Coordinates of C-alpha atoms in Angstrom, one line a residue:
M1 CA -25.7 37.7 49.0
S2 CA -28.4 35.3 49.7
A3 CA -31.3 35.4 52.3
G4 CA -29.7 32.2 53.6
G5 CA -26.6 33.7 53.6
L6 CA -27.5 37.0 55.3
E7 CA -29.4 35.3 58.1
Y8 CA -26.6 33.2 59.0
A9 CA -24.1 36.5 59.0
A10 CA -26.5 38.1 61.0
G11 CA -26.7 35.0 63.3
A12 CA -23.0 34.2 63.7
G13 CA -22.4 38.1 64.3
G14 CA -25.5 38.5 67.1
L15 CA -23.4 35.3 68.7
I16 CA -20.1 37.1 68.8
S17 CA -21.5 40.4 69.6
L18 CA -22.9 38.7 72.7
S19 CA -19.7 36.5 73.1
L20 CA -17.7 39.7 73.6
T21 CA -20.3 40.8 76.1
L22 CA -20.3 38.1 78.3
F23 CA -16.3 38.1 77.6
R24 CA -16.6 41.4 79.1
G25 CA -18.4 40.9 82.0
C26 CA -16.2 38.0 82.8
I27 CA -13.0 40.2 83.2
Q28 CA -15.0 42.5 85.1
G29 CA -15.7 39.6 87.5
F30 CA -12.0 38.8 87.7
E31 CA -11.7 42.3 88.5
I32 CA -13.7 42.6 91.4
F33 CA -12.4 39.6 92.9
Q34 CA -8.7 41.4 92.6
L35 CA -10.2 44.6 94.1
A36 CA -11.7 42.9 97.4
A37 CA -9.9 43.9 100.5
H38 CA -8.0 40.7 101.1
A39 CA -8.3 38.5 103.9
G40 CA -4.7 37.2 104.6
S41 CA -2.4 35.2 102.6
E42 CA -4.7 32.6 102.0
A43 CA -6.8 34.8 99.8
D44 CA -3.4 36.3 98.4
N45 CA -2.6 33.0 97.1
F46 CA -6.6 32.3 95.7
R47 CA -6.1 36.4 94.2
C48 CA -2.9 35.1 92.6
K49 CA -4.4 32.2 90.8
L50 CA -7.1 34.2 89.5
E51 CA -4.4 36.4 87.9
V52 CA -3.2 33.4 86.2
E53 CA -6.5 32.7 84.8
Q54 CA -7.5 36.0 83.6
Y55 CA -4.2 36.0 81.6
R56 CA -5.1 32.6 80.1
L57 CA -8.7 34.1 79.0
M58 CA -7.3 37.3 77.5
Q59 CA -4.7 35.3 75.6
W60 CA -7.3 33.5 74.2
A61 CA -9.3 36.0 73.5
E62 CA -6.6 38.2 72.0
R63 CA -6.0 35.0 69.6
I64 CA -9.0 34.9 68.0
G65 CA -9.5 38.2 67.7
L66 CA -12.3 38.8 70.0
E67 CA -12.6 42.7 69.8
E68 CA -11.3 43.0 66.5
Q69 CA -11.7 40.4 64.0
P70 CA -12.7 37.4 65.4
S71 CA -12.5 33.9 63.7
E72 CA -15.5 32.7 62.1
R73 CA -14.2 28.9 62.4
L74 CA -15.0 29.0 66.0
N75 CA -18.2 27.2 67.2
W76 CA -19.7 30.4 68.9
T77 CA -22.9 28.6 70.4
L78 CA -20.2 26.7 72.1
V79 CA -17.9 29.5 72.8
G80 CA -21.3 31.3 74.4
D81 CA -22.1 28.9 76.9
I82 CA -19.2 28.6 78.1
L83 CA -18.2 32.1 79.0
K84 CA -22.2 32.5 80.2
Q85 CA -21.5 29.8 82.5
M86 CA -18.1 31.9 83.6
E87 CA -19.7 35.1 83.7
A88 CA -22.1 34.0 86.2
L89 CA -19.5 31.8 88.3
L90 CA -17.7 35.1 88.8
L91 CA -20.4 37.7 89.2
D92 CA -23.2 36.0 90.9
T93 CA -22.5 36.6 94.8
Q94 CA -25.5 34.5 96.0
A95 CA -24.4 31.5 93.6
L96 CA -21.2 32.0 95.1
K97 CA -22.1 32.5 98.9
K98 CA -24.1 28.9 98.5
K99 CA -21.7 26.9 96.4
Y100 CA -18.1 27.9 97.6
H101 CA -19.1 29.6 101.0
L102 CA -17.3 32.5 99.5
D103 CA -19.3 35.5 100.8
L104 CA -18.2 39.0 99.4
V105 CA -19.9 42.0 100.9
P106 CA -19.8 46.3 100.0
A107 CA -16.8 47.9 101.9
D108 CA -19.1 50.9 101.8
S109 CA -22.1 51.3 100.3
K110 CA -21.0 54.1 98.1
A111 CA -17.6 52.9 97.4
L112 CA -17.1 52.9 93.8
V113 CA -13.3 52.4 92.2
S114 CA -11.8 52.9 88.7
P115 CA -10.2 50.0 87.7
V116 CA -7.7 52.0 86.1
S117 CA -6.1 53.6 89.1
S118 CA -6.5 50.3 91.6
S119 CA -5.2 47.6 88.4
V120 CA -2.0 47.6 89.6
T121 CA -1.6 48.5 93.4
S122 CA -4.9 46.0 94.3
K123 CA -2.3 43.4 92.5
T124 CA -0.3 40.6 94.6
G125 CA 3.6 40.3 94.4
F126 CA 2.7 38.1 91.4
G127 CA 0.5 40.2 89.8
K128 CA 2.7 43.3 89.7
L129 CA 5.2 41.5 88.2
L130 CA 3.0 40.5 85.7
S131 CA 1.7 44.1 85.0
K132 CA 5.4 44.8 85.1
L133 CA 6.2 42.4 82.1
R134 CA 2.8 43.1 80.1
P135 CA 1.9 46.3 80.7
D136 CA -0.8 46.1 78.3
Y137 CA -2.8 43.7 80.4
P138 CA -3.9 45.4 83.3
L139 CA -4.6 48.2 80.7
A140 CA -6.8 46.2 78.5
S141 CA -8.5 45.0 81.6
S142 CA -9.2 48.6 82.3
R143 CA -10.3 49.4 79.2
I144 CA -12.5 47.0 79.0
I145 CA -14.3 47.9 82.6
D146 CA -14.3 51.6 81.5
E147 CA -16.4 50.6 77.9
S148 CA -18.7 48.3 80.5
N149 CA -19.7 51.0 83.1
G150 CA -16.5 53.2 84.0
S151 CA -16.3 51.8 87.8
I152 CA -16.4 48.8 90.0
R153 CA -18.3 48.3 93.4
K154 CA -15.7 47.6 95.7
L155 CA -16.1 44.6 98.5
K156 CA -14.8 42.5 101.3
W157 CA -14.1 38.8 101.8
A158 CA -16.6 38.1 104.7
V159 CA -16.4 34.8 104.6
F160 CA -13.6 33.1 102.7
D161 CA -13.5 29.0 102.9
R162 CA -9.7 27.9 101.9
A163 CA -11.3 24.4 100.2
K164 CA -14.2 26.0 98.7
A165 CA -11.9 28.8 96.8
A166 CA -9.9 26.0 95.5
N167 CA -13.2 24.4 94.1
L168 CA -14.0 27.8 92.3
I169 CA -10.6 27.9 90.7
S170 CA -10.6 24.3 89.5
D171 CA -14.2 25.5 88.2
I172 CA -12.9 28.8 86.5
V173 CA -9.8 26.7 85.1
H174 CA -12.3 24.5 83.4
F175 CA -13.8 26.9 81.6
N176 CA -10.5 28.1 80.7
N177 CA -9.7 24.7 79.2
S178 CA -12.7 24.5 77.3
L179 CA -12.0 27.5 75.7
H180 CA -8.4 27.0 74.7
G181 CA -10.2 23.6 73.4
L182 CA -11.6 25.2 70.6
L183 CA -8.2 26.9 69.1
D184 CA -6.6 25.3 66.5
S185 CA -3.2 23.5 67.2
V186 CA -1.3 26.1 66.4
N187 CA -2.7 29.0 68.2
Q188 CA -3.2 26.2 71.4
D189 CA 0.8 25.3 71.2
F190 CA 1.5 29.5 71.3
V191 CA -0.7 30.2 74.2
K192 CA 1.0 27.4 75.9
S193 CA 4.5 28.3 74.9
A194 CA 3.3 32.2 75.3
L195 CA 2.2 31.6 79.3
A196 CA 5.4 29.1 79.8
S197 CA 7.5 32.0 79.0
L198 CA 6.0 34.4 80.8
L199 CA 5.6 32.5 84.0
R200 CA 9.8 32.1 83.6
D201 CA 10.1 35.9 83.5
I202 CA 8.2 35.9 86.6
I203 CA 10.2 33.4 88.1
S204 CA 13.4 35.4 87.3
R205 CA 12.1 38.4 88.9
S206 CA 10.1 37.1 92.0
N207 CA 12.0 37.3 95.4
A208 CA 9.1 35.1 97.3
T209 CA 9.0 32.1 97.6
S210 CA 4.9 32.0 98.3
E211 CA 4.5 33.0 94.5
L212 CA 7.1 31.0 93.7
E213 CA 5.1 27.7 95.0
I214 CA 2.2 28.7 93.3
I215 CA 3.6 29.0 90.1
R216 CA 5.3 25.5 90.7
Q217 CA 1.7 23.7 91.6
L218 CA 0.7 25.5 88.6
L219 CA 3.4 23.8 86.3
T220 CA 3.3 20.6 87.9
S221 CA -0.7 20.0 87.8
S222 CA -2.7 20.0 84.3
H223 CA -4.3 22.9 84.9
V224 CA -1.5 25.1 82.7
A225 CA -0.1 23.0 80.2
A226 CA 3.9 24.3 80.3
P227 CA 7.2 22.6 80.0
A228 CA 8.3 20.9 83.3
A229 CA 11.3 22.5 83.1
V230 CA 10.0 25.8 84.2
A231 CA 8.7 23.8 87.8
S232 CA 12.2 22.9 88.1
A233 CA 13.4 26.6 87.4
A234 CA 11.2 28.1 90.2
S235 CA 11.4 25.0 92.9
L236 CA 15.8 25.7 91.9
K237 CA 14.9 29.7 92.9
Q238 CA 13.1 29.1 95.7
I239 CA 16.0 26.8 97.6
R240 CA 17.9 30.1 96.5
L241 CA 16.1 32.0 98.4
V242 CA 15.7 29.3 101.1
L243 CA 19.3 29.8 101.4
G244 CA 18.7 33.0 102.6
L245 CA 20.1 35.0 99.4
G246 CA 17.8 38.0 98.5
P247 CA 16.7 39.8 95.9
N248 CA 20.1 42.1 96.1
L249 CA 24.0 42.3 97.4
N250 CA 22.9 43.7 100.5
S251 CA 19.7 42.1 101.6
V252 CA 18.1 38.7 102.5
E253 CA 14.4 37.6 102.5
E254 CA 13.0 37.4 106.3
P255 CA 13.3 33.8 107.2
A256 CA 9.0 34.0 107.8
Q257 CA 9.3 34.6 104.1
R258 CA 11.4 31.5 103.2
A259 CA 9.4 28.5 103.2
P260 CA 10.8 25.6 101.5
P261 CA 9.7 24.0 98.3
E262 CA 6.5 21.6 99.0
G263 CA 8.0 18.2 99.0
I264 CA 11.5 19.0 98.8
K265 CA 13.7 18.3 101.5
I266 CA 16.9 20.9 101.8
K267 CA 19.9 19.0 103.4
L268 CA 23.4 19.6 103.1
I269 CA 25.5 16.4 102.9
Q270 CA 28.8 16.2 104.3
L271 CA 30.5 13.0 103.2
K272 CA 33.4 10.9 104.7
P273 CA 36.7 11.0 103.5
L274 CA 37.4 7.6 104.6
L275 CA 35.0 5.9 102.5
L276 CA 36.9 7.9 99.5
Q277 CA 38.9 5.4 96.8
R278 CA 41.2 7.5 94.8
E279 CA 44.2 6.7 92.7
S280 CA 46.1 9.6 93.1
A281 CA 46.9 11.1 96.8
R282 CA 47.0 15.0 95.2
C283 CA 44.6 17.3 93.9
S284 CA 45.0 20.4 91.9
P285 CA 42.7 23.6 91.7
G286 CA 39.9 23.0 89.2
G287 CA 41.3 19.5 88.9
R288 CA 38.5 17.0 88.1
E289 CA 38.5 13.1 88.7
L290 CA 37.4 9.6 88.9
A291 CA 36.9 7.9 92.0
R292 CA 34.7 5.7 94.0
Y293 CA 32.0 6.5 97.1
K294 CA 30.7 3.7 98.5
A295 CA 31.9 1.4 95.7
K296 CA 30.1 3.8 93.6
P297 CA 31.5 5.5 90.8
V298 CA 32.0 9.5 90.8
V299 CA 33.6 12.6 89.5
I300 CA 35.1 14.7 92.2
E301 CA 35.1 18.4 91.6
W302 CA 38.0 20.3 93.3
K303 CA 37.5 24.0 95.1
F304 CA 40.7 25.3 96.4
I305 CA 39.8 28.4 99.3
D306 CA 41.8 31.0 100.5
K307 CA 42.4 30.3 103.9
T308 CA 41.5 34.1 105.0
R309 CA 38.5 33.5 102.9
E310 CA 37.7 30.3 104.3
K311 CA 34.3 31.1 106.2
E312 CA 32.5 33.2 103.0
L313 CA 33.3 30.6 100.4
K314 CA 32.9 27.7 102.3
T315 CA 29.2 28.8 102.1
R316 CA 29.5 29.3 98.6
V317 CA 30.5 25.3 98.2
D318 CA 27.8 24.6 100.2
Q319 CA 25.4 26.4 98.3
V320 CA 26.7 24.8 95.3
A321 CA 26.6 21.5 96.6
I322 CA 22.9 22.4 97.5
L323 CA 21.6 23.8 94.1
L324 CA 23.3 20.8 92.2
A325 CA 21.9 18.0 94.7
H326 CA 18.2 19.3 93.0
T327 CA 18.4 19.7 89.8
H328 CA 16.7 16.8 88.6
D329 CA 14.5 17.3 85.6
T330 CA 15.9 16.4 82.1
S331 CA 16.4 20.1 80.9
F332 CA 19.0 20.7 83.7
H333 CA 21.8 18.5 82.1
S334 CA 24.7 18.3 85.0
L335 CA 26.2 15.9 87.0
H336 CA 23.7 15.0 90.0
C337 CA 25.5 16.2 93.4
I338 CA 25.5 14.0 96.4
G339 CA 27.4 16.2 99.1
F340 CA 30.6 17.8 99.3
L341 CA 33.9 16.6 101.1
P342 CA 35.3 18.9 104.3
K343 CA 39.0 20.1 104.6
D344 CA 40.4 16.9 105.0
A345 CA 44.6 16.1 105.6
S346 CA 44.3 13.5 103.1
Y347 CA 44.1 15.4 100.1
Q348 CA 45.2 19.0 101.2
P349 CA 47.4 21.3 98.9
E350 CA 50.7 21.8 99.2
D351 CA 50.3 25.6 99.2
E352 CA 49.7 25.9 102.9
S353 CA 47.6 29.3 102.1
S354 CA 44.8 27.0 100.7
I355 CA 42.0 24.8 101.8
C356 CA 40.7 22.0 99.4
Y357 CA 37.3 21.1 99.6
G358 CA 35.6 18.6 97.1
L359 CA 31.8 18.5 95.3
V360 CA 31.1 14.5 94.3
F361 CA 28.7 13.4 91.8
D362 CA 27.2 10.1 91.3
L363 CA 27.5 8.8 87.7
T364 CA 25.2 5.8 88.4
I365 CA 22.3 8.4 89.3
S366 CA 23.3 10.7 86.4
A367 CA 25.1 9.1 83.5
N368 CA 23.1 5.8 84.3
I369 CA 26.7 4.2 84.9
P370 CA 26.5 1.0 86.2
T371 CA 28.2 0.3 89.5
H372 CA 30.7 -2.1 88.9
I373 CA 31.5 0.3 85.2
V374 CA 35.2 2.3 85.5
P375 CA 34.2 5.3 82.7
V376 CA 36.5 7.3 80.9
I377 CA 36.1 11.5 80.8
R378 CA 35.7 12.8 77.4
P379 CA 35.7 16.5 77.8
L380 CA 33.8 18.5 74.5
S381 CA 37.8 20.1 74.0
T382 CA 38.9 16.8 73.4
L383 CA 36.6 15.5 70.5
F384 CA 37.5 18.0 68.1
L385 CA 40.4 16.2 67.0
D386 CA 38.4 12.8 67.0
A387 CA 37.9 10.9 64.3
R388 CA 34.3 10.4 64.6
K389 CA 32.3 14.2 63.3
P390 CA 28.8 14.4 64.6
S391 CA 26.0 15.4 62.3
L392 CA 24.3 18.7 62.7
N393 CA 21.2 17.2 64.2
E394 CA 23.8 15.6 66.9
R395 CA 25.6 19.0 67.5
S396 CA 22.5 20.8 67.7
A397 CA 21.3 18.4 70.5
M398 CA 24.5 19.1 72.1
A399 CA 24.0 22.9 71.6
L400 CA 20.4 22.8 73.3
A401 CA 21.4 20.7 76.3
I402 CA 24.1 23.1 77.3
A403 CA 21.8 26.1 76.4
E404 CA 18.8 24.7 78.1
T405 CA 20.8 24.5 81.5
V406 CA 22.4 27.7 81.7
L407 CA 19.0 28.9 80.9
Q408 CA 17.4 27.0 84.5
L409 CA 20.5 28.6 86.1
H410 CA 19.9 32.2 85.3
T411 CA 15.8 31.9 85.7
S412 CA 16.7 30.8 89.2
G413 CA 19.1 33.4 89.6
W414 CA 23.0 31.8 89.4
L415 CA 25.9 31.9 87.4
H416 CA 27.9 29.4 86.3
K417 CA 30.7 31.7 85.3
G418 CA 33.4 28.6 83.8
I419 CA 31.3 27.6 80.8
R420 CA 33.7 26.1 77.8
S421 CA 34.2 22.9 76.1
D422 CA 36.4 21.3 79.0
N423 CA 33.7 21.6 81.1
V424 CA 31.1 19.6 78.9
L425 CA 31.5 16.3 79.6
Y426 CA 30.8 12.9 77.9
F427 CA 31.4 9.4 79.4
D428 CA 32.4 6.5 77.8
T429 CA 31.7 3.2 78.9
K430 CA 32.6 -0.5 77.3
D431 CA 28.8 -0.1 75.8
N432 CA 28.5 3.3 75.3
M433 CA 31.1 5.3 73.7
W434 CA 31.9 8.5 71.9
E435 CA 33.2 6.4 68.8
F436 CA 29.9 5.2 68.4
G437 CA 28.1 7.9 68.9
N438 CA 26.1 6.8 71.9
A439 CA 28.5 8.0 75.0
N440 CA 26.7 9.6 77.9
G441 CA 26.3 13.5 77.7
P442 CA 26.8 16.2 77.6
F443 CA 26.8 17.6 81.1
L444 CA 27.9 21.1 82.1
A445 CA 30.3 20.6 85.1
G446 CA 32.9 23.0 86.2
Y447 CA 30.7 24.9 89.3
E448 CA 33.2 25.5 91.2
Y449 CA 32.9 29.3 90.9
A450 CA 29.3 29.4 90.3
R451 CA 27.5 32.0 92.7
P452 CA 24.4 33.2 93.4
T453 CA 23.8 36.4 91.2
T454 CA 23.3 38.8 94.0
A455 CA 26.3 37.2 95.9
H456 CA 29.6 38.8 96.0
T457 CA 32.1 37.7 93.1
E458 CA 35.3 35.7 93.3
A459 CA 38.0 36.4 91.0
M460 CA 38.6 33.6 89.2
P461 CA 42.7 32.3 88.1
A462 CA 43.6 33.7 85.1
T463 CA 44.9 30.4 82.9
A464 CA 45.5 31.4 79.3
E465 CA 43.1 28.6 77.7
H466 CA 40.2 29.7 80.3
E467 CA 40.7 33.6 79.5
L468 CA 39.8 33.1 75.7
Y469 CA 36.2 32.1 77.0
R470 CA 36.1 35.1 79.2
H471 CA 34.2 38.4 78.3
P472 CA 36.6 41.2 77.8
R473 CA 34.9 43.5 80.5
S474 CA 35.2 40.2 83.1
Q475 CA 39.0 40.6 82.7
G476 CA 41.8 42.3 84.0
L477 CA 42.3 44.6 87.0
T478 CA 39.4 46.8 86.4
R479 CA 37.1 44.1 85.3
S480 CA 33.3 44.3 86.3
N481 CA 31.2 42.2 88.3
F482 CA 30.0 38.9 86.4
R483 CA 27.0 39.1 85.3
R484 CA 24.5 37.0 83.5
S485 CA 25.7 38.1 79.8
F486 CA 28.9 37.8 80.5
D487 CA 27.9 33.7 80.9
L488 CA 26.3 34.1 77.4
F489 CA 29.5 35.2 75.6
A490 CA 30.8 32.0 77.3
L491 CA 28.2 30.3 75.4
G492 CA 28.7 31.6 72.5
C493 CA 32.7 30.6 72.3
V494 CA 31.3 26.8 72.8
L495 CA 28.4 27.2 70.6
L496 CA 31.0 28.4 68.0
E497 CA 33.4 25.5 68.9
I498 CA 30.1 23.3 68.6
G499 CA 29.5 25.0 64.9
L500 CA 32.8 24.5 63.4
W501 CA 33.5 21.7 65.3
S502 CA 36.9 23.2 65.9
S503 CA 38.6 24.7 69.0
L504 CA 38.0 27.9 70.4
S505 CA 42.0 28.4 70.0
D506 CA 42.2 26.9 66.4
I507 CA 39.2 29.5 65.7
L508 CA 40.5 32.5 67.0
Q509 CA 44.3 31.9 64.8
L510 CA 42.2 32.0 61.6
V511 CA 41.0 35.8 63.3
P512 CA 44.2 38.6 62.1
S513 CA 45.2 40.9 65.1
E514 CA 45.3 44.1 65.4
S515 CA 49.0 44.1 65.6
S516 CA 50.1 41.5 63.0
K517 CA 46.8 41.5 60.7
T518 CA 47.6 38.1 59.8
S519 CA 46.5 35.0 61.7
T520 CA 48.5 32.0 63.5
R521 CA 47.1 28.9 61.7
G522 CA 49.9 26.7 60.9
S523 CA 52.7 28.3 62.8
G524 CA 53.0 25.5 65.3
R525 CA 52.3 27.9 68.4
V526 CA 50.0 29.3 70.3
D527 CA 50.2 32.7 70.5
W528 CA 47.9 33.7 73.8
V529 CA 48.0 37.3 72.8
H530 CA 47.1 37.2 69.6
L531 CA 44.3 34.9 70.5
Q532 CA 42.9 37.3 72.7
S533 CA 43.2 40.3 70.3
A534 CA 41.4 38.2 67.7
K535 CA 39.2 37.5 70.1
T536 CA 38.6 41.9 70.9
Q537 CA 38.8 42.0 67.1
L538 CA 36.0 39.5 67.2
L539 CA 33.5 41.4 69.2
Q540 CA 33.9 44.7 67.1
T541 CA 31.8 43.7 64.4
E542 CA 28.2 41.5 64.1
D543 CA 28.7 41.0 60.7
L544 CA 30.1 37.3 60.6
E545 CA 29.1 36.6 57.3
R546 CA 31.2 39.3 55.8
R547 CA 34.5 38.1 57.9
S548 CA 35.9 35.1 55.6
D549 CA 38.0 34.0 58.7
L550 CA 34.4 33.0 60.0
A551 CA 32.4 32.5 57.1
G552 CA 32.2 28.6 57.6
I553 CA 29.7 29.3 60.8
A554 CA 26.7 29.6 58.5
F555 CA 28.1 26.5 56.1
H556 CA 29.0 24.4 58.5
A557 CA 26.2 24.9 60.8
G558 CA 23.6 26.9 59.2
K559 CA 21.8 30.3 59.4
T560 CA 19.9 29.5 62.8
F561 CA 23.0 28.5 64.2
Q562 CA 24.8 31.3 63.4
T563 CA 22.0 33.9 64.6
V564 CA 22.0 32.0 67.9
I565 CA 26.2 32.3 68.5
L566 CA 25.7 36.3 67.5
M567 CA 23.1 36.9 70.0
C568 CA 25.1 34.9 72.6
L569 CA 28.1 36.6 71.8
Y570 CA 27.1 40.2 71.8
A571 CA 24.5 40.0 74.3
D572 CA 25.5 42.7 77.1
D573 CA 24.0 44.3 80.0
D574 CA 25.1 47.6 82.4
D575 CA 23.7 45.8 85.7
P576 CA 25.2 42.8 87.0
L577 CA 21.2 42.1 89.0
D578 CA 19.6 42.7 85.7
E579 CA 16.8 40.0 85.9
D580 CA 16.1 39.7 81.9
I581 CA 16.3 36.5 79.9
S582 CA 15.1 36.9 77.0
V583 CA 18.3 36.2 75.1
Q584 CA 18.7 33.2 76.7
K585 CA 15.0 31.9 75.9
D586 CA 15.3 33.1 72.5
V587 CA 18.5 30.9 72.4
V588 CA 16.6 28.1 73.5
D589 CA 13.9 28.2 71.4
L590 CA 16.1 28.3 67.9
L591 CA 18.0 25.7 69.1
R592 CA 14.7 23.3 69.8
Q593 CA 14.2 23.9 66.0
L594 CA 17.2 22.5 65.1
K595 CA 17.2 19.9 67.4
F596 CA 15.6 17.2 64.9

């Protein structure tokens, strides 16, 4: 190496070493704030936002290999300048007091705290969830401090100004954004996706509306670049908690902990049967019909309730109506609910032991159907024999829309319980038709048995065709409580239909049953016992490539689509309250790769 090269290497090495020292100083500053004795809920919110920014800084350092193999392509002079300003911001207590009116004083002149012993206990609820999901994160912080000086002086808040604290957070965000802006586009996208995924996991596990509100604010601002869908999931989870549905089957949140999402009004709307125009005077269990409400086209989904459980299940109807009235984000592909129809003599069932309620969905909002148009409902189950066969790109987009909706539901703590192809809807109008490839849809419908994950289950009617989409463990007298993995199984069945562009009953007829060892395809009859047996056979092996009866999946839809189907069909968990959504996220991520 030439003298000039050695001089450059020595200079670059010095800048990297300096940047590493400054980075460690920043981490120490973050930890000092985390360990400071809190000054009420305002300080907790401040610390929660600091935890997010500390995590972002450590993610940045990990991507550039700061502590292992630092990237030589970075402008290390600029990196050092940014880190120096951030370190001064976090460690200069006099500047904090002067500029931000934040006064930290020693809690005890002799009190030194080991970061290893305090890294988790000092965290907010958000921080504890973060530490649980990423245990390497608090350990890395503790190691960095331990390598620096081994302990931290414990401080307490003497003065805490909410507005000034917000200004400090804003400045820290600015420096973090500047560091992330130095990454190449691939690493920037990776960090953004990783943070969005982490926040979604935290939403799924959080049972405090205050934490969810902070996450929602982070995601709806320019501070953290992440999909709006995650912010929407946080809002839906907040709504679930506001309804009083707590973290387990036997508890609810205290009213003081159930603040509604900022800017969102939660209101249950009871519609007036007199304003409803229907073609039929009767309704059927699980039935769906087109009608008009206040002269607008709507879809009604009927819910039959046993009179002996009216109080409990009417509450469930209320909860579902509120949920589906707040699914505004484009990642939630369901119809917009405008309210519910109360029990009324004009449409009560003939069975006197039941009461009928209806969920009403406005098509002018959901599907952009003009008021004067009368659309035609086209369930996915009716499209498989249609003359038009959708391309793989169109089928992938269809699969993604359904999977995104399931991810949103599961992140916010809800179960669908009725995922099947006749609950995936398109709408034909004169100008927009399935035949022409521009029908309005897909929309996931069929929420009559949907419930929060923490609510008691409600048995569903054992309709032979619908049973095909249900996990074997959710069937029979010894069935298990419904859980997220059962929804995933049903999603896998629908994706199997989309991949092969054939109904599930026709697909399963190709699978030999244990009794006959032959398929029933072409027999001219539907043997539901055989189809149930074939479904069980299908679950006994994950190696679909070796099954001649299902070998067409990869051929028709590709290896990635086949992988997604397998992930859904074989997802399982032993705990009905399991909050893990990793499979749902992976399914959506893989389908996004196929969309275009």
